[in-house]
Tab-separated table of C-alpha atoms and ligand atoms in Angstrom:
chain	number	residue	atom	x	y	z
R	1	MET	CA	33.462	-7.144	9.616
R	2	LYS	CA	32.535	-6.462	13.221
R	3	THR	CA	30.192	-8.785	15.003
R	4	ILE	CA	27.646	-7.601	17.505
R	5	LEU	CA	27.710	-8.758	21.112
R	6	GLU	CA	24.394	-10.259	22.098
R	7	ASN	CA	24.011	-8.022	25.114
R	8	GLY	CA	25.792	-5.491	27.225
R	9	VAL	CA	28.148	-2.701	26.285
R	10	GLY	CA	28.811	-3.799	22.704
R	11	VAL	CA	25.207	-3.329	21.636
R	12	VAL	CA	24.940	0.088	23.272
R	13	ASN	CA	28.171	1.251	21.654
R	14	ILE	CA	27.074	0.075	18.233
R	15	ARG	CA	23.703	1.784	18.636
R	16	GLU	CA	25.517	5.014	19.490
R	17	ASP	CA	27.912	4.580	16.567
R	18	ILE	CA	24.985	4.079	14.203
R	19	ALA	CA	23.153	7.120	15.580
R	20	GLY	CA	26.318	9.196	15.226
R	21	VAL	CA	26.914	8.247	11.602
R	22	VAL	CA	23.272	8.665	10.586
R	23	GLU	CA	23.055	12.074	12.281
R	24	SER	CA	26.214	13.173	10.461
R	25	LEU	CA	24.607	12.123	7.152
R	26	ARG	CA	21.509	14.300	7.722
R	27	PRO	CA	22.523	17.094	5.261
R	28	GLU	CA	23.505	14.522	2.629
R	29	MET	CA	20.178	12.725	3.013
R	30	VAL	CA	18.281	15.964	2.485
R	31	LYS	CA	20.272	16.734	-0.651
R	32	PHE	CA	19.745	13.171	-1.889
R	33	LEU	CA	15.963	13.369	-1.501
R	34	VAL	CA	15.812	16.805	-3.150
R	35	ASP	CA	17.911	15.596	-6.101
R	36	LEU	CA	15.940	12.340	-6.442
R	37	CYS	CA	12.571	14.077	-6.483
R	38	SER	CA	13.763	16.781	-8.910
R	39	ILE	CA	13.562	14.081	-11.580
R	40	PRO	CA	9.877	13.578	-12.447
R	41	ALA	CA	8.768	9.944	-12.254
R	42	VAL	CA	5.012	10.183	-12.802
R	43	ASN	CA	3.521	6.790	-13.609
R	44	PRO	CA	2.349	6.512	-17.254
R	45	SER	CA	-1.185	5.716	-16.110
R	46	PHE	CA	-1.276	9.263	-14.674
R	47	GLY	CA	0.016	10.744	-17.944
R	48	GLY	CA	3.726	10.736	-17.016
R	49	GLU	CA	6.830	9.262	-18.629
R	50	GLY	CA	7.484	6.807	-15.811
R	51	GLU	CA	10.452	6.376	-13.484
R	52	TYR	CA	13.194	5.419	-15.985
R	53	ARG	CA	15.262	8.614	-15.595
R	54	ARG	CA	14.949	8.573	-11.820
R	55	ALA	CA	15.981	4.905	-11.761
R	56	THR	CA	19.041	5.598	-13.918
R	57	TRP	CA	20.062	8.461	-11.643
R	58	LEU	CA	19.647	6.240	-8.575
R	59	ALA	CA	21.626	3.375	-10.138
R	60	ASN	CA	24.481	5.812	-10.887
R	61	PHE	CA	24.326	7.194	-7.354
R	62	LEU	CA	24.643	3.700	-5.876
R	63	GLU	CA	27.567	2.854	-8.166
R	64	GLU	CA	29.352	6.122	-7.374
R	65	HIS	CA	29.021	5.324	-3.667
R	66	ASP	CA	30.442	1.871	-4.195
R	67	LEU	CA	27.131	0.211	-3.324
R	68	PRO	CA	25.992	-2.916	-5.149
R	69	VAL	CA	23.264	-2.505	-7.752
R	70	GLN	CA	21.607	-4.885	-10.160
R	71	ILE	CA	19.178	-3.538	-12.755
R	72	MET	CA	16.188	-5.693	-13.705
R	73	GLU	CA	14.371	-4.324	-16.735
R	74	VAL	CA	11.070	-5.202	-18.323
R	75	ASP	CA	9.589	-4.106	-21.667
R	76	ASP	CA	6.814	-1.533	-21.618
R	77	GLN	CA	5.928	0.368	-24.782
R	78	SER	CA	3.897	2.958	-22.849
R	79	VAL	CA	7.076	4.821	-21.787
R	80	PRO	CA	9.557	6.660	-24.090
R	81	GLU	CA	12.467	4.293	-23.316
R	82	GLY	CA	10.339	1.203	-24.010
R	83	LYS	CA	11.281	-0.378	-20.692
R	84	ARG	CA	10.822	-0.035	-16.945
R	85	LEU	CA	13.674	-0.469	-14.488
R	86	ASN	CA	13.822	-2.086	-11.066
R	87	LEU	CA	16.958	-1.878	-8.932
R	88	VAL	CA	18.151	-4.504	-6.475
R	89	SER	CA	20.930	-3.757	-4.007
R	90	ARG	CA	22.080	-6.572	-1.745
R	91	LEU	CA	24.337	-6.820	1.257
R	92	ARG	CA	25.458	-10.250	2.469
R	93	GLY	CA	24.275	-11.286	5.903
R	94	SER	CA	26.182	-13.078	8.607
R	95	GLY	CA	24.574	-16.415	7.870
R	96	GLU	CA	20.980	-16.367	9.077
R	97	GLN	CA	18.817	-17.950	6.390
R	98	GLY	CA	16.824	-15.827	3.968
R	99	THR	CA	16.702	-12.203	2.935
R	100	LEU	CA	15.180	-9.196	4.647
R	101	TRP	CA	13.731	-7.229	1.742
R	102	ILE	CA	12.953	-3.548	2.053
R	103	ALA	CA	10.884	-2.348	-0.891
R	104	ALA	CA	10.128	1.218	-1.959
R	105	HIS	CA	8.704	2.507	-5.230
R	106	MET	CA	10.300	5.105	-7.485
R	107	ASP	CA	7.174	6.140	-9.416
R	108	THR	CA	4.731	8.794	-8.243
R	109	VAL	CA	1.252	9.981	-9.016
R	110	ALA	CA	0.796	13.243	-10.954
R	111	ALA	CA	0.943	16.626	-9.205
R	112	GLY	CA	-2.798	17.170	-9.631
R	113	ASP	CA	-4.138	20.741	-9.674
R	114	MET	CA	-0.988	22.929	-9.773
R	115	ASN	CA	-2.920	25.843	-8.233
R	116	THR	CA	-3.227	23.914	-4.980
R	117	TRP	CA	0.596	23.684	-4.610
R	118	GLU	CA	2.467	26.429	-2.763
R	119	THR	CA	5.776	25.334	-4.336
R	120	ASP	CA	6.743	23.665	-7.617
R	121	PRO	CA	6.036	19.948	-7.024
R	122	PHE	CA	8.988	18.957	-9.232
R	123	SER	CA	11.527	21.335	-7.631
R	124	PRO	CA	11.607	20.155	-4.032
R	125	VAL	CA	11.963	22.904	-1.430
R	126	VAL	CA	13.477	22.554	2.057
R	127	ARG	CA	11.611	24.594	4.652
R	128	ASP	CA	11.078	24.355	8.438
R	129	GLY	CA	12.527	20.874	8.804
R	130	ARG	CA	10.538	19.495	5.898
R	131	ILE	CA	11.053	18.820	2.205
R	132	TYR	CA	8.109	19.712	-0.047
R	133	GLY	CA	7.514	18.118	-3.455
R	134	ARG	CA	5.644	15.369	-5.291
R	135	GLY	CA	6.843	11.954	-4.178
R	136	VAL	CA	9.065	13.126	-1.295
R	137	GLU	CA	6.957	11.200	1.218
R	138	ASP	CA	5.449	8.647	-1.179
R	139	ASN	CA	7.921	6.967	-1.525
R	140	GLY	CA	11.115	9.074	-1.710
R	141	GLN	CA	11.584	9.186	2.062
R	142	ALA	CA	11.885	5.394	2.169
R	143	ILE	CA	14.345	5.371	-0.747
R	144	ALA	CA	16.579	7.844	1.109
R	145	CYS	CA	16.376	5.811	4.334
R	146	MET	CA	17.258	2.606	2.472
R	147	VAL	CA	20.249	4.108	0.656
R	148	TYR	CA	21.635	5.725	3.812
R	149	SER	CA	21.077	2.560	5.861
R	150	LEU	CA	23.350	0.792	3.418
R	151	ILE	CA	25.919	3.609	3.484
R	152	THR	CA	25.941	3.534	7.309
R	153	LEU	CA	26.228	-0.258	7.540
R	154	LYS	CA	29.168	-0.231	5.125
R	155	ARG	CA	30.873	2.718	6.812
R	156	LEU	CA	30.712	0.978	10.203
R	157	GLY	CA	31.632	-2.412	8.731
R	158	LEU	CA	28.443	-3.942	10.121
R	159	GLN	CA	26.912	-7.068	8.693
R	160	PRO	CA	23.150	-7.680	8.780
R	161	LYS	CA	21.873	-10.997	10.210
R	162	LYS	CA	19.994	-12.145	7.119
R	163	ASP	CA	20.985	-10.940	3.668
R	164	LEU	CA	19.648	-7.428	3.199
R	165	GLY	CA	17.924	-6.818	-0.136
R	166	LEU	CA	16.883	-3.299	-1.057
R	167	LEU	CA	14.302	-3.088	-3.825
R	168	PHE	CA	13.704	0.150	-5.698
R	169	VAL	CA	10.693	-0.760	-7.793
R	170	SER	CA	8.639	0.635	-10.660
R	171	ASP	CA	4.948	0.952	-11.252
R	172	GLU	CA	3.539	0.701	-7.718
R	173	GLU	CA	1.028	3.463	-8.349
R	174	ALA	CA	-0.617	1.465	-11.135
R	175	GLY	CA	-0.654	-2.015	-9.608
R	176	SER	CA	3.047	-3.115	-9.730
R	177	THR	CA	2.817	-5.131	-12.973
R	178	TYR	CA	6.272	-3.826	-14.045
R	179	GLY	CA	7.566	-3.673	-10.479
R	180	LEU	CA	7.058	-6.029	-7.567
R	181	LYS	CA	4.862	-8.468	-9.515
R	182	PHE	CA	7.527	-8.695	-12.225
R	183	LEU	CA	10.241	-9.366	-9.621
R	184	ALA	CA	8.048	-12.053	-8.054
R	185	GLU	CA	7.625	-13.742	-11.444
R	186	GLU	CA	11.403	-13.610	-11.897
R	187	GLY	CA	11.682	-15.807	-8.792
R	188	LEU	CA	13.446	-13.255	-6.603
R	189	PHE	CA	11.646	-14.224	-3.403
R	190	LYS	CA	12.070	-17.350	-1.266
R	191	PRO	CA	9.755	-18.733	1.431
R	192	GLU	CA	12.325	-18.048	4.186
R	193	ASP	CA	12.437	-14.322	3.295
R	194	GLU	CA	10.701	-11.499	5.118
R	195	ALA	CA	9.882	-7.963	4.064
R	196	LEU	CA	9.360	-4.385	5.149
R	197	VAL	CA	7.308	-2.101	2.902
R	198	PRO	CA	7.818	1.465	4.206
R	199	ASP	CA	4.980	2.962	2.168
R	200	ALA	CA	2.401	3.880	4.815
R	201	GLY	CA	2.389	4.529	8.520
R	202	CYS	CA	1.501	7.100	11.118
R	203	ALA	CA	2.915	10.338	12.480
R	204	ASP	CA	4.687	8.882	15.525
R	205	GLY	CA	5.862	5.674	13.818
R	206	SER	CA	4.141	3.319	16.257
R	207	PHE	CA	1.791	1.496	13.846
R	208	ILE	CA	2.879	-1.786	12.232
R	209	GLU	CA	0.467	-2.954	9.543
R	210	VAL	CA	0.282	-6.744	9.121
R	211	ALA	CA	-3.042	-7.322	7.388
R	212	GLU	CA	-5.650	-5.849	5.135
R	213	LYS	CA	-9.281	-6.523	4.386
R	214	SER	CA	-10.518	-7.588	0.956
R	215	ILE	CA	-12.294	-4.838	-0.958
R	216	LEU	CA	-15.360	-5.377	-3.119
R	217	TRP	CA	-17.351	-2.555	-4.672
R	218	CYS	CA	-20.518	-4.101	-6.023
R	219	ARG	CA	-22.702	-1.979	-8.308
R	220	PHE	CA	-26.260	-3.277	-8.738
R	221	THR	CA	-28.647	-2.373	-11.544
R	222	VAL	CA	-32.225	-3.384	-10.825
R	223	VAL	CA	-34.423	-3.296	-13.931
R	224	GLY	CA	-38.225	-3.190	-13.537
R	225	LYS	CA	-40.815	-1.372	-15.656
R	226	GLU	CA	-41.414	2.363	-15.577
R	227	THR	CA	-45.002	3.553	-15.235
R	228	HIS	CA	-47.159	6.388	-13.880
R	229	ALA	CA	-47.316	6.403	-10.059
R	230	SER	CA	-51.145	6.417	-10.136
R	231	ARG	CA	-51.180	3.085	-12.000
R	232	PRO	CA	-48.394	1.061	-10.286
R	233	HIS	CA	-49.967	-2.258	-11.325
R	234	CYS	CA	-48.944	-1.441	-14.920
R	235	GLY	CA	-45.212	-1.415	-14.059
R	236	ILE	CA	-42.604	-2.891	-11.735
R	237	ASN	CA	-41.077	-0.453	-9.250
R	238	ALA	CA	-37.308	-0.966	-9.529
R	239	GLY	CA	-36.662	1.618	-6.782
R	240	TRP	CA	-38.837	-0.241	-4.271
R	241	VAL	CA	-37.388	-3.654	-5.116
R	242	GLY	CA	-33.861	-2.244	-5.146
R	243	SER	CA	-34.373	-0.805	-1.649
R	244	LEU	CA	-35.733	-4.103	-0.306
R	245	PHE	CA	-32.882	-5.961	-1.959
R	246	ALA	CA	-30.195	-3.629	-0.554
R	247	VAL	CA	-31.567	-3.931	2.982
R	248	GLU	CA	-31.900	-7.712	2.839
R	249	LEU	CA	-28.466	-8.117	1.248
R	250	ILE	CA	-26.701	-6.042	3.871
R	251	GLU	CA	-28.612	-7.601	6.800
R	252	THR	CA	-27.876	-11.112	5.489
R	253	MET	CA	-24.193	-10.320	5.057
R	254	ARG	CA	-23.860	-8.735	8.499
R	255	ARG	CA	-25.435	-11.839	10.061
R	256	LYS	CA	-23.284	-14.330	8.184
R	257	TYR	CA	-19.927	-12.493	8.212
R	258	ARG	CA	-20.134	-11.344	11.813
R	259	ASP	CA	-16.900	-12.835	13.182
R	260	ARG	CA	-14.387	-10.479	14.778
R	261	ASP	CA	-10.675	-9.960	14.297
R	262	ASP	CA	-9.206	-7.506	16.769
R	263	LEU	CA	-6.276	-6.740	14.461
R	264	PHE	CA	-8.676	-4.430	12.655
R	265	ASP	CA	-10.528	-1.247	13.489
R	266	PRO	CA	-13.452	-1.842	13.166
R	267	PRO	CA	-12.833	-5.510	14.077
R	268	PHE	CA	-15.421	-6.979	11.661
R	269	SER	CA	-16.314	-7.023	7.970
R	270	THR	CA	-18.288	-3.982	6.838
R	271	PHE	CA	-21.095	-3.651	4.273
R	272	GLU	CA	-22.148	-0.134	3.389
R	273	LEU	CA	-24.690	1.131	0.900
R	274	THR	CA	-22.758	4.029	-0.640
R	275	GLN	CA	-23.495	5.395	-4.116
R	276	LYS	CA	-27.083	5.811	-5.216
R	277	PHE	CA	-27.583	6.930	-8.807
R	278	ALA	CA	-30.300	9.297	-10.047
R	279	ASN	CA	-33.421	7.627	-11.441
R	280	VAL	CA	-36.554	9.458	-12.602
R	281	SER	CA	-36.979	13.228	-13.005
R	282	SER	CA	-40.533	13.499	-11.734
R	283	PRO	CA	-42.204	12.588	-8.401
R	284	ASN	CA	-45.115	10.850	-10.110
R	285	VAL	CA	-43.090	8.313	-12.076
R	286	VAL	CA	-42.392	4.786	-10.837
R	287	PRO	CA	-38.723	4.123	-11.681
R	288	GLY	CA	-37.970	1.347	-14.128
R	289	LYS	CA	-34.315	1.288	-13.097
R	290	ASP	CA	-32.463	1.564	-9.779
R	291	VAL	CA	-28.657	1.680	-9.585
R	292	PHE	CA	-26.611	1.656	-6.388
R	293	THR	CA	-23.273	0.483	-5.006
R	294	VAL	CA	-22.415	-1.432	-1.856
R	295	ASP	CA	-18.858	-1.198	-0.439
R	296	PHE	CA	-17.756	-4.507	1.136
R	297	ARG	CA	-14.619	-4.741	3.342
R	298	ILE	CA	-14.188	-8.382	4.262
R	299	LEU	CA	-11.890	-9.880	6.874
R	300	PRO	CA	-9.077	-11.841	5.179
R	301	SER	CA	-10.230	-15.121	6.764
R	302	TRP	CA	-13.088	-15.138	4.207
R	303	LYS	CA	-12.770	-15.721	0.475
R	304	LEU	CA	-14.466	-13.086	-1.676
R	305	ASP	CA	-15.816	-15.878	-3.894
R	306	ALA	CA	-18.040	-16.952	-0.967
R	307	VAL	CA	-19.398	-13.413	-0.707
R	308	VAL	CA	-20.040	-13.267	-4.439
R	309	SER	CA	-21.916	-16.570	-4.326
R	310	ASP	CA	-24.145	-15.200	-1.524
R	311	ILE	CA	-24.859	-12.117	-3.626
R	312	ASP	CA	-25.772	-14.367	-6.532
R	313	GLN	CA	-28.245	-16.419	-4.482
R	314	LEU	CA	-30.081	-13.350	-3.283
R	315	VAL	CA	-30.167	-11.904	-6.804
R	316	THR	CA	-31.837	-15.086	-8.070
R	317	LYS	CA	-34.394	-14.997	-5.235
R	318	TYR	CA	-35.315	-11.364	-6.003
R	319	GLU	CA	-35.512	-11.921	-9.737
R	320	TYR	CA	-37.892	-14.843	-9.117
R	321	GLU	CA	-40.089	-13.174	-6.491
R	322	HIS	CA	-40.277	-9.643	-7.924
R	323	GLN	CA	-40.052	-10.160	-11.704
R	324	VAL	CA	-37.112	-7.774	-11.983
R	325	GLU	CA	-33.736	-8.260	-13.585
R	326	ILE	CA	-30.696	-7.559	-11.364
R	327	ASN	CA	-27.280	-7.129	-12.926
R	328	TYR	CA	-24.143	-6.422	-10.983
R	329	ASP	CA	-20.486	-5.662	-11.628
R	330	PHE	CA	-17.380	-4.882	-9.558
R	331	PRO	CA	-15.762	-1.460	-10.143
R	332	GLN	CA	-13.116	-2.692	-7.699
R	333	ARG	CA	-12.199	-6.121	-6.357
R	334	VAL	CA	-9.077	-6.832	-4.293
R	335	ASP	CA	-8.735	-10.238	-2.642
R	336	ALA	CA	-6.657	-9.830	0.520
R	337	PRO	CA	-4.042	-12.470	1.305
R	338	LEU	CA	-3.806	-14.032	4.766
R	339	PRO	CA	-2.280	-11.661	7.328
R	340	THR	CA	1.344	-11.681	8.381
R	341	SER	CA	1.383	-13.299	11.809
R	342	PRO	CA	1.953	-10.819	14.654
R	343	GLU	CA	4.215	-13.580	16.027
R	344	SER	CA	6.531	-13.608	12.983
R	345	ALA	CA	10.166	-12.602	13.435
R	346	VAL	CA	9.935	-9.475	11.283
R	347	VAL	CA	7.057	-8.117	13.399
R	348	LYS	CA	8.847	-8.923	16.661
R	349	ASN	CA	12.145	-7.433	15.475
R	350	LEU	CA	10.472	-4.261	14.219
R	351	SER	CA	8.511	-3.949	17.479
R	352	ASP	CA	11.762	-4.254	19.449
R	353	SER	CA	13.435	-1.626	17.258
R	354	LEU	CA	10.519	0.746	17.873
R	355	LYS	CA	10.693	0.173	21.619
R	356	GLN	CA	14.355	1.241	21.420
R	357	ARG	CA	13.011	4.475	19.935
R	358	GLY	CA	10.789	4.886	22.998
R	359	LEU	CA	7.592	3.998	21.124
R	360	SER	CA	4.795	1.601	22.090
R	361	PRO	CA	4.210	-0.400	18.909
R	362	LYS	CA	0.630	-1.147	17.810
R	363	ILE	CA	0.144	-4.088	15.458
R	364	GLY	CA	-2.926	-4.039	13.264
R	365	GLY	CA	-4.704	-4.201	9.938
R	366	ILE	CA	-6.099	-1.627	7.522
R	367	GLY	CA	-9.068	-1.398	5.183
R	368	GLY	CA	-7.023	-2.517	2.154
R	369	GLY	CA	-4.617	-1.627	-0.627
R	370	THR	CA	-0.775	-1.887	-0.316
R	371	CYS	CA	1.766	-3.814	-2.403
R	372	ALA	CA	2.763	-5.841	0.684
R	373	ALA	CA	-0.204	-7.974	-0.392
R	374	ILE	CA	1.884	-9.279	-3.317
R	375	LEU	CA	4.514	-10.585	-0.880
R	376	ARG	CA	1.961	-11.964	1.606
R	377	GLU	CA	0.308	-13.777	-1.296
R	378	MET	CA	3.576	-15.715	-1.691
R	379	GLY	CA	3.622	-16.552	2.024
R	380	ILE	CA	6.368	-14.043	2.846
R	381	PRO	CA	5.810	-12.251	6.182
R	382	ALA	CA	5.563	-8.574	5.254
R	383	VAL	CA	5.005	-5.498	7.386
R	384	VAL	CA	4.044	-2.027	6.243
R	385	TRP	CA	5.588	0.625	8.422
R	386	SER	CA	7.119	4.082	8.361
R	387	THR	CA	6.927	7.406	10.176
R	388	LEU	CA	5.005	9.966	8.171
R	389	ASP	CA	2.045	12.328	8.149
R	390	GLU	CA	0.256	10.404	5.360
R	391	LEU	CA	0.381	13.072	2.652
R	392	ALA	CA	0.590	10.610	-0.222
R	393	HIS	CA	-1.093	11.876	-3.422
R	394	GLN	CA	-1.975	15.249	-1.828
R	395	PRO	CA	-0.886	18.754	-2.838
R	396	ASN	CA	1.997	20.204	-0.764
R	397	GLU	CA	3.216	16.703	0.021
R	398	TYR	CA	6.176	16.833	2.415
R	399	ALA	CA	8.684	14.596	4.174
R	400	ILE	CA	9.880	15.464	7.699
R	401	ILE	CA	13.670	15.457	7.889
R	402	ASP	CA	13.700	14.065	11.457
R	403	ASN	CA	11.680	11.098	10.181
R	404	LEU	CA	14.340	10.447	7.508
R	405	VAL	CA	16.982	10.217	10.198
R	406	GLU	CA	14.990	8.181	12.729
R	407	ASP	CA	13.585	5.711	10.184
R	408	THR	CA	17.084	5.117	8.801
R	409	LYS	CA	18.203	4.098	12.303
R	410	THR	CA	15.192	1.769	12.564
R	411	PHE	CA	15.919	0.135	9.167
R	412	ILE	CA	19.472	-0.525	10.367
R	413	ALA	CA	18.313	-1.872	13.745
R	414	LEU	CA	15.877	-4.196	11.954
R	415	SER	CA	18.576	-5.534	9.636
R	416	LEU	CA	20.836	-6.257	12.634
R	417	ALA	CA	18.089	-7.818	14.786
I	501	LIG	ZN1	3.401	4.795	-2.153
């Protein structure tokens, strides 16, 4: 195995060698992504048969190319084969402690309304420098980049610094129970590891996501007593009390949770009155019921339990003062883990790799919802990054072939950093 000189000519030569090999693999990468996404892998929770066939194809591909592959299976009676597959492909590092994991998911969402597609979503089409099809961007592009990073490293006899662990996982689109969460329970991850999750990003590849806000959708049902509007004293106006409650709740929350974190845009927690459900059908009826939802996005420095306890206090106050009953439930609750530090090695190394690409990296947080949270929960520094137009789950989803090539080079640079 070659070693890399710390500075000077050696590094430049190796960078050129890598670029040369990856560029020469461009047609193969396109064919790989077309073949991969020709095998439907719609998650069973979207009415599909899951990713088993795609996983088997990928495992065979890795074996045929003399790349290591370990299959980790887990029982699931909701798919025809009765099990879900996860693939792990590892390359030994040159001795630095821990593993750099790169994780991409094999499953996809359904195609949706077929009339909105210009091509067959399950027969990928190459056109104008792009590949069109369901799952080509989310998350096929990353799978192709990972596989061809490994092929390039092996072809050039290069050894990553840490061990490199490529994870091709199941079930991301339905919460990762049979995918990343299963692998975590199997004890795959160690505290000294770090991770890249190339499953979101921006069009020029400059955004590195290190944090997310907690999400809480809280649906309130205020129950009063319906009556005629000319005799309000005979009822309890749930609409009026609900409005007062919503205003006081949101004002209280904005006062208490007003700290800033400039990782995020906007840099504070947000509380928005969103859905309001229909009540009475006539203008002269005092509503006996008022139903509405508030969307909370809370900075990860706060625990959602604290927010819920504040909600509870205000509910009790309103029930006491206004003789109503207020019930609430959470159509969605996601507790965000603590952010990955912008100072962690994986963030610095990725930033450096992006600077080599001529980009100015921006490090920040998002409003919530990637599987990097599972890794951060275990204390593993994890970044979400890739170069894409964010077409996940949309009709006419595409992957840009130039992004396949450039992101492959970045994966390799990161593994060598
Ligand atoms: Zn995805």
